[in-house]
């Protein structure tokens, strides 16, 4: 079983596994905001189905790479480097923490630092990406990155995503490019797997049944957001996901996935999202 750490702030709490530095719970006033499948594998043998898996160095599959979908960060054992505050935990990933069979597929020198902070009804997850190659003869490298957040909802039918009206998006299902979102409130009533570009400072998930909302505030270093629900058929195809769990979750995933970010030796990139529960 992978080791799990708990942080608290007042009535809020969160749980983070060392495996993948995956946050698997965020409770506000005792109410769970994050979805984790009842069939999730938590022993470190595969990425956790749910929570906030970290996607690095590749979102999806990259033709020129043999790395598995979504890279290796969510499949590696991170190291806790600071838990001196009760409301914060900081974890680090270095090449030596990545399973050899995955590290050999992306043999670059890097350091990731992931900071999870609770403040009242807000949760902030920040990722620092550093190119630690030698400044004299090291090489630049490029990556895409995403916080693959699974939100728990009372019912998908009465959940709305707002703030994306007017944005260009790609529907990965059937690879439909350059669509424009014309709904202020996006309702999910089938499988969706969309990448929206040039995202705003605020995206809101409204949960009609519980009259509650979650506000997402990404830094402007995150350019895209993925909205995903597997719906009926894809749910059946995931062994670590129950057939009916699509009704109780929605992924709204802040990231930079449409264009690679290039880092030279010694350079770093930072992105964070603040989630605020409005209960
Ligand atoms: O973020 C959406 C997505 O890329 C979907 O295409 C779906 O594959 C989902 O991620 C889950 O991917 P996983 O590799 O965790 O099964």
PDB file of C-alpha atoms and ligand atoms in Angstrom:
ATOM      1  CA  UNK A   1       0.000   0.000   0.000  1.00  0.00           C
ATOM      2  CA  UNK A   2       1.388   3.439  -0.836  1.00  0.00           C
ATOM      3  CA  UNK A   3       1.924   5.846   2.061  1.00  0.00           C
ATOM      4  CA  UNK A   4      -0.741   8.541   2.503  1.00  0.00           C
ATOM      5  CA  UNK A   5      -0.344  11.892   4.284  1.00  0.00           C
ATOM      6  CA  UNK A   6      -3.079  14.087   5.743  1.00  0.00           C
ATOM      7  CA  UNK A   7      -3.112  17.890   5.972  1.00  0.00           C
ATOM      8  CA  UNK A   8      -5.752  20.018   7.703  1.00  0.00           C
ATOM      9  CA  UNK A   9      -6.860  23.622   8.049  1.00  0.00           C
ATOM     10  CA  UNK A  10      -9.774  24.272  10.376  1.00  0.00           C
ATOM     11  CA  UNK A  11     -12.631  22.079   9.131  1.00  0.00           C
ATOM     12  CA  UNK A  12     -10.876  21.294   5.847  1.00  0.00           C
ATOM     13  CA  UNK A  13      -8.700  18.264   5.242  1.00  0.00           C
ATOM     14  CA  UNK A  14      -6.871  16.643   2.340  1.00  0.00           C
ATOM     15  CA  UNK A  15      -5.066  13.355   1.728  1.00  0.00           C
ATOM     16  CA  UNK A  16      -2.061  12.919  -0.563  1.00  0.00           C
ATOM     17  CA  UNK A  17      -0.455   9.614  -1.520  1.00  0.00           C
ATOM     18  CA  UNK A  18       3.292   9.456  -2.124  1.00  0.00           C
ATOM     19  CA  UNK A  19       2.405   7.343  -5.178  1.00  0.00           C
ATOM     20  CA  UNK A  20       2.044   9.875  -7.958  1.00  0.00           C
ATOM     21  CA  UNK A  21       1.765  12.647  -5.305  1.00  0.00           C
ATOM     22  CA  UNK A  22      -1.923  11.968  -5.916  1.00  0.00           C
ATOM     23  CA  UNK A  23      -4.361  13.959  -3.812  1.00  0.00           C
ATOM     24  CA  UNK A  24      -7.266  11.594  -3.146  1.00  0.00           C
ATOM     25  CA  UNK A  25      -9.440  13.588  -0.789  1.00  0.00           C
ATOM     26  CA  UNK A  26     -10.331  17.216  -0.151  1.00  0.00           C
ATOM     27  CA  UNK A  27     -13.072  17.728   2.422  1.00  0.00           C
ATOM     28  CA  UNK A  28     -14.612  21.106   3.243  1.00  0.00           C
ATOM     29  CA  UNK A  29     -16.899  21.200   6.273  1.00  0.00           C
ATOM     30  CA  UNK A  30     -16.694  17.416   6.167  1.00  0.00           C
ATOM     31  CA  UNK A  31     -18.035  17.226   2.583  1.00  0.00           C
ATOM     32  CA  UNK A  32     -15.855  15.346   0.047  1.00  0.00           C
ATOM     33  CA  UNK A  33     -15.134  17.395  -3.102  1.00  0.00           C
ATOM     34  CA  UNK A  34     -12.886  14.922  -4.924  1.00  0.00           C
ATOM     35  CA  UNK A  35     -13.884  11.692  -6.712  1.00  0.00           C
ATOM     36  CA  UNK A  36     -11.890   8.480  -6.380  1.00  0.00           C
ATOM     37  CA  UNK A  37     -13.232   5.290  -7.920  1.00  0.00           C
ATOM     38  CA  UNK A  38     -14.281   2.561  -5.503  1.00  0.00           C
ATOM     39  CA  UNK A  39     -12.150   0.292  -7.727  1.00  0.00           C
ATOM     40  CA  UNK A  40      -9.062   2.506  -7.671  1.00  0.00           C
ATOM     41  CA  UNK A  41      -5.777   0.634  -7.158  1.00  0.00           C
ATOM     42  CA  UNK A  42      -3.970   2.262  -4.194  1.00  0.00           C
ATOM     43  CA  UNK A  43      -0.966  -0.063  -3.808  1.00  0.00           C
ATOM     44  CA  UNK A  44       1.318   1.878  -6.139  1.00  0.00           C
ATOM     45  CA  UNK A  45       1.073  -0.646  -8.963  1.00  0.00           C
ATOM     46  CA  UNK A  46      -0.754   1.757 -11.279  1.00  0.00           C
ATOM     47  CA  UNK A  47      -1.997   5.339 -11.429  1.00  0.00           C
ATOM     48  CA  UNK A  48      -4.817   6.036  -8.994  1.00  0.00           C
ATOM     49  CA  UNK A  49      -8.195   6.293 -10.756  1.00  0.00           C
ATOM     50  CA  UNK A  50      -9.399   9.554  -9.336  1.00  0.00           C
ATOM     51  CA  UNK A  51      -8.162  12.399  -7.174  1.00  0.00           C
ATOM     52  CA  UNK A  52      -5.666  14.737  -8.860  1.00  0.00           C
ATOM     53  CA  UNK A  53      -3.242  12.606 -10.878  1.00  0.00           C
ATOM     54  CA  UNK A  54      -0.280  14.640 -12.166  1.00  0.00           C
ATOM     55  CA  UNK A  55       0.329  14.491 -15.912  1.00  0.00           C
ATOM     56  CA  UNK A  56       3.994  15.043 -16.878  1.00  0.00           C
ATOM     57  CA  UNK A  57       6.038  15.088 -19.156  1.00  0.00           C
ATOM     58  CA  UNK A  58       3.360  14.273 -21.715  1.00  0.00           C
ATOM     59  CA  UNK A  59      -0.388  14.750 -21.826  1.00  0.00           C
ATOM     60  CA  UNK A  60      -1.964  11.864 -23.725  1.00  0.00           C
ATOM     61  CA  UNK A  61       0.195   9.807 -26.058  1.00  0.00           C
ATOM     62  CA  UNK A  62       3.032  11.466 -28.044  1.00  0.00           C
ATOM     63  CA  UNK A  63       3.836   9.828 -31.392  1.00  0.00           C
ATOM     64  CA  UNK A  64       7.583  10.308 -31.008  1.00  0.00           C
ATOM     65  CA  UNK A  65       7.677   8.744 -27.546  1.00  0.00           C
ATOM     66  CA  UNK A  66       7.132   5.306 -26.066  1.00  0.00           C
ATOM     67  CA  UNK A  67       6.063   6.821 -22.726  1.00  0.00           C
ATOM     68  CA  UNK A  68       2.629   5.577 -21.595  1.00  0.00           C
ATOM     69  CA  UNK A  69      -0.353   7.887 -21.821  1.00  0.00           C
ATOM     70  CA  UNK A  70       0.005  10.901 -19.504  1.00  0.00           C
ATOM     71  CA  UNK A  71       3.675  10.249 -18.761  1.00  0.00           C
ATOM     72  CA  UNK A  72       5.302   8.923 -15.581  1.00  0.00           C
ATOM     73  CA  UNK A  73       4.655  11.482 -12.780  1.00  0.00           C
ATOM     74  CA  UNK A  74       1.416   9.794 -11.674  1.00  0.00           C
ATOM     75  CA  UNK A  75       3.131   6.381 -11.683  1.00  0.00           C
ATOM     76  CA  UNK A  76       6.194   7.275  -9.608  1.00  0.00           C
ATOM     77  CA  UNK A  77       6.882   7.358  -5.863  1.00  0.00           C
ATOM     78  CA  UNK A  78       7.364  10.998  -4.866  1.00  0.00           C
ATOM     79  CA  UNK A  79       9.370  12.023  -1.795  1.00  0.00           C
ATOM     80  CA  UNK A  80       7.907  14.276   0.925  1.00  0.00           C
ATOM     81  CA  UNK A  81      10.399  17.118   1.418  1.00  0.00           C
ATOM     82  CA  UNK A  82       8.403  19.352   3.767  1.00  0.00           C
ATOM     83  CA  UNK A  83       5.429  18.788   6.012  1.00  0.00           C
ATOM     84  CA  UNK A  84       6.378  21.329   8.667  1.00  0.00           C
ATOM     85  CA  UNK A  85       3.000  23.093   8.372  1.00  0.00           C
ATOM     86  CA  UNK A  86      -0.210  21.211   9.214  1.00  0.00           C
ATOM     87  CA  UNK A  87      -2.007  22.743   6.194  1.00  0.00           C
ATOM     88  CA  UNK A  88       0.680  22.054   3.596  1.00  0.00           C
ATOM     89  CA  UNK A  89       2.727  19.231   2.147  1.00  0.00           C
ATOM     90  CA  UNK A  90       5.547  19.527  -0.417  1.00  0.00           C
ATOM     91  CA  UNK A  91       6.684  16.568  -2.486  1.00  0.00           C
ATOM     92  CA  UNK A  92       9.537  16.172  -4.958  1.00  0.00           C
ATOM     93  CA  UNK A  93      10.192  13.949  -7.952  1.00  0.00           C
ATOM     94  CA  UNK A  94      13.672  13.371  -9.408  1.00  0.00           C
ATOM     95  CA  UNK A  95      14.699  11.010 -12.230  1.00  0.00           C
ATOM     96  CA  UNK A  96      15.885   8.453  -9.659  1.00  0.00           C
ATOM     97  CA  UNK A  97      12.351   8.248  -8.235  1.00  0.00           C
ATOM     98  CA  UNK A  98      10.907   7.220 -11.615  1.00  0.00           C
ATOM     99  CA  UNK A  99      10.686   3.492 -12.417  1.00  0.00           C
ATOM    100  CA  UNK A 100      13.653   2.652 -14.670  1.00  0.00           C
ATOM    101  CA  UNK A 101      11.501   1.336 -17.522  1.00  0.00           C
ATOM    102  CA  UNK A 102       9.749   4.718 -17.679  1.00  0.00           C
ATOM    103  CA  UNK A 103      12.770   6.936 -16.965  1.00  0.00           C
ATOM    104  CA  UNK A 104      14.673   5.368 -19.882  1.00  0.00           C
ATOM    105  CA  UNK A 105      11.914   6.521 -22.217  1.00  0.00           C
ATOM    106  CA  UNK A 106      12.498  10.187 -21.298  1.00  0.00           C
ATOM    107  CA  UNK A 107      16.157  10.410 -20.168  1.00  0.00           C
ATOM    108  CA  UNK A 108      16.250  14.109 -19.250  1.00  0.00           C
ATOM    109  CA  UNK A 109      17.423  15.721 -16.018  1.00  0.00           C
ATOM    110  CA  UNK A 110      14.521  17.352 -14.193  1.00  0.00           C
ATOM    111  CA  UNK A 111      13.110  18.197 -10.781  1.00  0.00           C
ATOM    112  CA  UNK A 112       9.397  18.488  -9.972  1.00  0.00           C
ATOM    113  CA  UNK A 113       8.203  20.124  -6.759  1.00  0.00           C
ATOM    114  CA  UNK A 114       4.513  19.795  -5.914  1.00  0.00           C
ATOM    115  CA  UNK A 115       3.016  21.956  -3.165  1.00  0.00           C
ATOM    116  CA  UNK A 116      -0.460  21.222  -1.767  1.00  0.00           C
ATOM    117  CA  UNK A 117      -1.899  23.890   0.527  1.00  0.00           C
ATOM    118  CA  UNK A 118      -5.208  24.173   2.383  1.00  0.00           C
ATOM    119  CA  UNK A 119      -6.509  27.618   3.343  1.00  0.00           C
ATOM    120  CA  UNK A 120     -10.063  27.708   4.672  1.00  0.00           C
ATOM    121  CA  UNK A 121     -12.367  26.514   1.892  1.00  0.00           C
ATOM    122  CA  UNK A 122      -9.600  26.704  -0.719  1.00  0.00           C
ATOM    123  CA  UNK A 123      -7.115  24.109  -1.945  1.00  0.00           C
ATOM    124  CA  UNK A 124      -4.086  25.171  -3.986  1.00  0.00           C
ATOM    125  CA  UNK A 125      -1.976  22.688  -5.930  1.00  0.00           C
ATOM    126  CA  UNK A 126       1.215  24.152  -7.395  1.00  0.00           C
ATOM    127  CA  UNK A 127       3.738  22.416  -9.639  1.00  0.00           C
ATOM    128  CA  UNK A 128       7.271  23.648 -10.232  1.00  0.00           C
ATOM    129  CA  UNK A 129       9.094  22.084 -13.187  1.00  0.00           C
ATOM    130  CA  UNK A 130      12.866  22.593 -13.399  1.00  0.00           C
ATOM    131  CA  UNK A 131      15.347  21.677 -16.127  1.00  0.00           C
ATOM    132  CA  UNK A 132      18.345  20.550 -14.064  1.00  0.00           C
ATOM    133  CA  UNK A 133      20.530  19.664 -17.036  1.00  0.00           C
ATOM    134  CA  UNK A 134      24.122  20.972 -16.896  1.00  0.00           C
ATOM    135  CA  UNK A 135      24.154  24.614 -17.995  1.00  0.00           C
ATOM    136  CA  UNK A 136      27.316  24.097 -20.045  1.00  0.00           C
ATOM    137  CA  UNK A 137      26.518  21.036 -22.084  1.00  0.00           C
ATOM    138  CA  UNK A 138      23.018  20.038 -21.002  1.00  0.00           C
ATOM    139  CA  UNK A 139      20.032  20.009 -23.326  1.00  0.00           C
ATOM    140  CA  UNK A 140      16.758  21.872 -23.435  1.00  0.00           C
ATOM    141  CA  UNK A 141      13.647  19.722 -23.314  1.00  0.00           C
ATOM    142  CA  UNK A 142       9.928  20.245 -23.748  1.00  0.00           C
ATOM    143  CA  UNK A 143       6.857  18.970 -21.916  1.00  0.00           C
ATOM    144  CA  UNK A 144       3.122  19.246 -21.557  1.00  0.00           C
ATOM    145  CA  UNK A 145       1.534  19.196 -18.136  1.00  0.00           C
ATOM    146  CA  UNK A 146      -1.906  18.859 -16.526  1.00  0.00           C
ATOM    147  CA  UNK A 147      -3.640  18.503 -13.161  1.00  0.00           C
ATOM    148  CA  UNK A 148      -6.085  15.679 -13.934  1.00  0.00           C
ATOM    149  CA  UNK A 149      -8.680  16.622 -11.306  1.00  0.00           C
ATOM    150  CA  UNK A 150     -11.669  14.317 -10.747  1.00  0.00           C
ATOM    151  CA  UNK A 151     -14.498  16.196  -9.013  1.00  0.00           C
ATOM    152  CA  UNK A 152     -17.204  14.368  -7.043  1.00  0.00           C
ATOM    153  CA  UNK A 153     -20.722  15.464  -8.020  1.00  0.00           C
ATOM    154  CA  UNK A 154     -24.187  14.418  -6.724  1.00  0.00           C
ATOM    155  CA  UNK A 155     -25.334  13.688 -10.299  1.00  0.00           C
ATOM    156  CA  UNK A 156     -23.694  14.434 -13.640  1.00  0.00           C
ATOM    157  CA  UNK A 157     -27.081  15.319 -15.137  1.00  0.00           C
ATOM    158  CA  UNK A 158     -27.409  18.351 -12.852  1.00  0.00           C
ATOM    159  CA  UNK A 159     -23.783  19.471 -12.978  1.00  0.00           C
ATOM    160  CA  UNK A 160     -22.774  22.469 -15.103  1.00  0.00           C
ATOM    161  CA  UNK A 161     -19.378  23.805 -16.146  1.00  0.00           C
ATOM    162  CA  UNK A 162     -19.425  27.533 -16.742  1.00  0.00           C
ATOM    163  CA  UNK A 163     -16.919  30.151 -17.870  1.00  0.00           C
ATOM    164  CA  UNK A 164     -15.904  28.551 -21.156  1.00  0.00           C
ATOM    165  CA  UNK A 165     -18.425  30.248 -23.472  1.00  0.00           C
ATOM    166  CA  UNK A 166     -16.802  31.509 -26.675  1.00  0.00           C
ATOM    167  CA  UNK A 167     -13.651  29.415 -26.277  1.00  0.00           C
ATOM    168  CA  UNK A 168     -12.240  27.305 -29.084  1.00  0.00           C
ATOM    169  CA  UNK A 169     -12.037  23.604 -28.308  1.00  0.00           C
ATOM    170  CA  UNK A 170     -11.163  20.239 -29.770  1.00  0.00           C
ATOM    171  CA  UNK A 171     -13.503  17.314 -29.195  1.00  0.00           C
ATOM    172  CA  UNK A 172     -11.014  14.437 -29.039  1.00  0.00           C
ATOM    173  CA  UNK A 173     -13.804  11.997 -29.743  1.00  0.00           C
ATOM    174  CA  UNK A 174     -13.739  11.808 -33.555  1.00  0.00           C
ATOM    175  CA  UNK A 175     -11.035  14.518 -33.443  1.00  0.00           C
ATOM    176  CA  UNK A 176     -13.300  17.459 -34.229  1.00  0.00           C
ATOM    177  CA  UNK A 177     -11.120  20.581 -34.287  1.00  0.00           C
ATOM    178  CA  UNK A 178     -11.833  24.301 -33.853  1.00  0.00           C
ATOM    179  CA  UNK A 179     -15.299  24.085 -32.357  1.00  0.00           C
ATOM    180  CA  UNK A 180     -16.543  27.107 -30.401  1.00  0.00           C
ATOM    181  CA  UNK A 181     -18.337  26.686 -27.075  1.00  0.00           C
ATOM    182  CA  UNK A 182     -21.656  28.494 -27.252  1.00  0.00           C
ATOM    183  CA  UNK A 183     -23.038  27.466 -23.855  1.00  0.00           C
ATOM    184  CA  UNK A 184     -22.534  29.458 -20.658  1.00  0.00           C
ATOM    185  CA  UNK A 185     -23.563  26.348 -18.725  1.00  0.00           C
ATOM    186  CA  UNK A 186     -22.106  23.186 -20.263  1.00  0.00           C
ATOM    187  CA  UNK A 187     -24.249  20.162 -19.460  1.00  0.00           C
ATOM    188  CA  UNK A 188     -22.795  16.651 -19.837  1.00  0.00           C
ATOM    189  CA  UNK A 189     -25.217  14.144 -21.345  1.00  0.00           C
ATOM    190  CA  UNK A 190     -22.834  11.850 -23.265  1.00  0.00           C
ATOM    191  CA  UNK A 191     -19.119  11.003 -23.422  1.00  0.00           C
ATOM    192  CA  UNK A 192     -17.084  14.191 -23.702  1.00  0.00           C
ATOM    193  CA  UNK A 193     -13.314  14.565 -24.016  1.00  0.00           C
ATOM    194  CA  UNK A 194     -12.668  18.203 -24.882  1.00  0.00           C
ATOM    195  CA  UNK A 195      -9.583  20.418 -24.822  1.00  0.00           C
ATOM    196  CA  UNK A 196     -10.487  24.112 -24.460  1.00  0.00           C
ATOM    197  CA  UNK A 197      -7.829  26.707 -25.247  1.00  0.00           C
ATOM    198  CA  UNK A 198      -6.996  30.169 -23.841  1.00  0.00           C
ATOM    199  CA  UNK A 199      -8.859  29.581 -20.621  1.00  0.00           C
ATOM    200  CA  UNK A 200     -10.141  32.382 -18.355  1.00  0.00           C
ATOM    201  CA  UNK A 201      -9.055  33.156 -14.817  1.00  0.00           C
ATOM    202  CA  UNK A 202     -12.204  31.561 -13.373  1.00  0.00           C
ATOM    203  CA  UNK A 203     -14.018  28.353 -14.300  1.00  0.00           C
ATOM    204  CA  UNK A 204     -16.968  27.194 -12.213  1.00  0.00           C
ATOM    205  CA  UNK A 205     -18.456  23.752 -11.601  1.00  0.00           C
ATOM    206  CA  UNK A 206     -22.050  24.169 -10.416  1.00  0.00           C
ATOM    207  CA  UNK A 207     -23.732  21.274  -8.631  1.00  0.00           C
ATOM    208  CA  UNK A 208     -27.461  21.977  -8.874  1.00  0.00           C
ATOM    209  CA  UNK A 209     -28.560  19.189  -6.525  1.00  0.00           C
ATOM    210  CA  UNK A 210     -26.465  20.380  -3.613  1.00  0.00           C
ATOM    211  CA  UNK A 211     -26.695  24.069  -4.551  1.00  0.00           C
ATOM    212  CA  UNK A 212     -22.904  24.199  -4.257  1.00  0.00           C
ATOM    213  CA  UNK A 213     -20.120  25.256  -6.578  1.00  0.00           C
ATOM    214  CA  UNK A 214     -16.394  24.829  -7.015  1.00  0.00           C
ATOM    215  CA  UNK A 215     -14.448  27.724  -8.435  1.00  0.00           C
ATOM    216  CA  UNK A 216     -11.217  26.966 -10.295  1.00  0.00           C
ATOM    217  CA  UNK A 217      -8.618  29.735 -10.548  1.00  0.00           C
ATOM    218  CA  UNK A 218      -5.572  28.705 -12.580  1.00  0.00           C
ATOM    219  CA  UNK A 219      -2.410  30.756 -13.020  1.00  0.00           C
ATOM    220  CA  UNK A 220      -1.949  32.123 -16.533  1.00  0.00           C
ATOM    221  CA  UNK A 221       0.858  29.650 -17.154  1.00  0.00           C
ATOM    222  CA  UNK A 222      -1.917  27.082 -17.620  1.00  0.00           C
ATOM    223  CA  UNK A 223      -3.414  27.713 -21.071  1.00  0.00           C
ATOM    224  CA  UNK A 224      -5.948  24.899 -21.490  1.00  0.00           C
ATOM    225  CA  UNK A 225      -8.632  22.950 -19.688  1.00  0.00           C
ATOM    226  CA  UNK A 226      -9.830  19.421 -20.452  1.00  0.00           C
ATOM    227  CA  UNK A 227     -13.428  18.479 -19.716  1.00  0.00           C
ATOM    228  CA  UNK A 228     -13.909  14.708 -19.604  1.00  0.00           C
ATOM    229  CA  UNK A 229     -16.608  12.276 -18.696  1.00  0.00           C
ATOM    230  CA  UNK A 230     -16.280   8.670 -19.935  1.00  0.00           C
ATOM    231  CA  UNK A 231     -20.052   8.052 -19.936  1.00  0.00           C
ATOM    232  CA  UNK A 232     -21.453   4.545 -20.343  1.00  0.00           C
ATOM    233  CA  UNK A 233     -19.260   2.626 -22.800  1.00  0.00           C
ATOM    234  CA  UNK A 234     -15.859   4.003 -21.735  1.00  0.00           C
ATOM    235  CA  UNK A 235     -16.789   3.401 -18.078  1.00  0.00           C
ATOM    236  CA  UNK A 236     -17.318  -0.280 -18.871  1.00  0.00           C
ATOM    237  CA  UNK A 237     -13.857  -0.386 -20.449  1.00  0.00           C
ATOM    238  CA  UNK A 238     -11.970   0.721 -17.307  1.00  0.00           C
ATOM    239  CA  UNK A 239     -11.271  -2.104 -14.853  1.00  0.00           C
ATOM    240  CA  UNK A 240     -10.519   0.398 -12.064  1.00  0.00           C
ATOM    241  CA  UNK A 241     -13.780   2.309 -12.544  1.00  0.00           C
ATOM    242  CA  UNK A 242     -17.316   1.100 -11.827  1.00  0.00           C
ATOM    243  CA  UNK A 243     -19.760   1.018 -14.739  1.00  0.00           C
ATOM    244  CA  UNK A 244     -22.050   3.590 -13.110  1.00  0.00           C
ATOM    245  CA  UNK A 245     -19.455   5.900 -11.590  1.00  0.00           C
ATOM    246  CA  UNK A 246     -19.628   8.276 -14.579  1.00  0.00           C
ATOM    247  CA  UNK A 247     -22.791   9.604 -12.948  1.00  0.00           C
ATOM    248  CA  UNK A 248     -20.871  10.808  -9.891  1.00  0.00           C
ATOM    249  CA  UNK A 249     -17.834  12.528 -11.363  1.00  0.00           C
ATOM    250  CA  UNK A 250     -16.565  15.083 -13.820  1.00  0.00           C
ATOM    251  CA  UNK A 251     -12.979  15.807 -14.785  1.00  0.00           C
ATOM    252  CA  UNK A 252     -12.138  19.487 -15.251  1.00  0.00           C
ATOM    253  CA  UNK A 253      -8.397  19.403 -15.812  1.00  0.00           C
ATOM    254  CA  UNK A 254      -6.298  22.540 -15.862  1.00  0.00           C
ATOM    255  CA  UNK A 255      -3.157  22.154 -17.962  1.00  0.00           C
ATOM    256  CA  UNK A 256      -0.948  23.295 -20.807  1.00  0.00           C
ATOM    257  CA  UNK A 257      -1.417  20.509 -23.322  1.00  0.00           C
ATOM    258  CA  UNK A 258      -1.968  22.042 -26.764  1.00  0.00           C
ATOM    259  CA  UNK A 259       1.570  23.359 -27.110  1.00  0.00           C
ATOM    260  CA  UNK A 260       4.799  22.043 -25.607  1.00  0.00           C
ATOM    261  CA  UNK A 261       6.630  24.191 -23.060  1.00  0.00           C
ATOM    262  CA  UNK A 262      10.364  24.396 -23.738  1.00  0.00           C
ATOM    263  CA  UNK A 263      12.844  24.717 -20.857  1.00  0.00           C
ATOM    264  CA  UNK A 264      16.566  25.359 -21.281  1.00  0.00           C
ATOM    265  CA  UNK A 265      19.054  24.071 -18.689  1.00  0.00           C
ATOM    266  CA  UNK A 266      18.539  26.002 -15.445  1.00  0.00           C
ATOM    267  CA  UNK A 267      15.087  27.311 -16.412  1.00  0.00           C
ATOM    268  CA  UNK A 268      11.887  26.525 -14.548  1.00  0.00           C
ATOM    269  CA  UNK A 269       8.142  26.724 -15.075  1.00  0.00           C
ATOM    270  CA  UNK A 270       5.422  27.069 -12.427  1.00  0.00           C
ATOM    271  CA  UNK A 271       1.694  26.512 -12.628  1.00  0.00           C
ATOM    272  CA  UNK A 272      -0.978  26.287  -9.952  1.00  0.00           C
ATOM    273  CA  UNK A 273      -4.710  26.027  -9.523  1.00  0.00           C
ATOM    274  CA  UNK A 274      -6.738  27.245  -6.572  1.00  0.00           C
ATOM    275  CA  UNK A 275     -10.005  25.397  -5.999  1.00  0.00           C
ATOM    276  CA  UNK A 276     -12.548  27.122  -3.758  1.00  0.00           C
ATOM    277  CA  UNK A 277     -15.634  25.334  -2.446  1.00  0.00           C
ATOM    278  CA  UNK A 278     -18.730  27.551  -2.308  1.00  0.00           C
ATOM    279  CA  UNK A 279     -21.081  25.418  -0.213  1.00  0.00           C
TER     280      UNK A 279
HETATM  281  O1  LIG B   1      -7.955  13.815 -19.672  1.00  0.00           O
HETATM  282  C1  LIG B   1      -8.861  13.070 -20.439  1.00  0.00           C
HETATM  283  C2  LIG B   1      -8.149  11.814 -20.900  1.00  0.00           C
HETATM  284  O2  LIG B   1      -7.042  12.120 -21.707  1.00  0.00           O
HETATM  285  C3  LIG B   1      -9.173  10.936 -21.616  1.00  0.00           C
HETATM  286  O3  LIG B   1      -8.858  10.818 -22.983  1.00  0.00           O
HETATM  287  C4  LIG B   1      -9.078   9.601 -20.878  1.00  0.00           C
HETATM  288  O4  LIG B   1      -8.142   8.768 -21.507  1.00  0.00           O
HETATM  289  C5  LIG B   1      -8.634  10.065 -19.485  1.00  0.00           C
HETATM  290  O5  LIG B   1      -7.669  11.071 -19.761  1.00  0.00           O
HETATM  291  C6  LIG B   1      -8.121   8.979 -18.583  1.00  0.00           C
HETATM  292  O6  LIG B   1      -6.888   8.509 -19.060  1.00  0.00           O
HETATM  293  P1  LIG B   1      -6.177   7.305 -18.226  1.00  0.00           P
HETATM  294  O7  LIG B   1      -4.841   7.118 -18.895  1.00  0.00           O
HETATM  295  O8  LIG B   1      -6.075   7.760 -16.803  1.00  0.00           O
HETATM  296  O9  LIG B   1      -7.115   6.142 -18.353  1.00  0.00           O
END
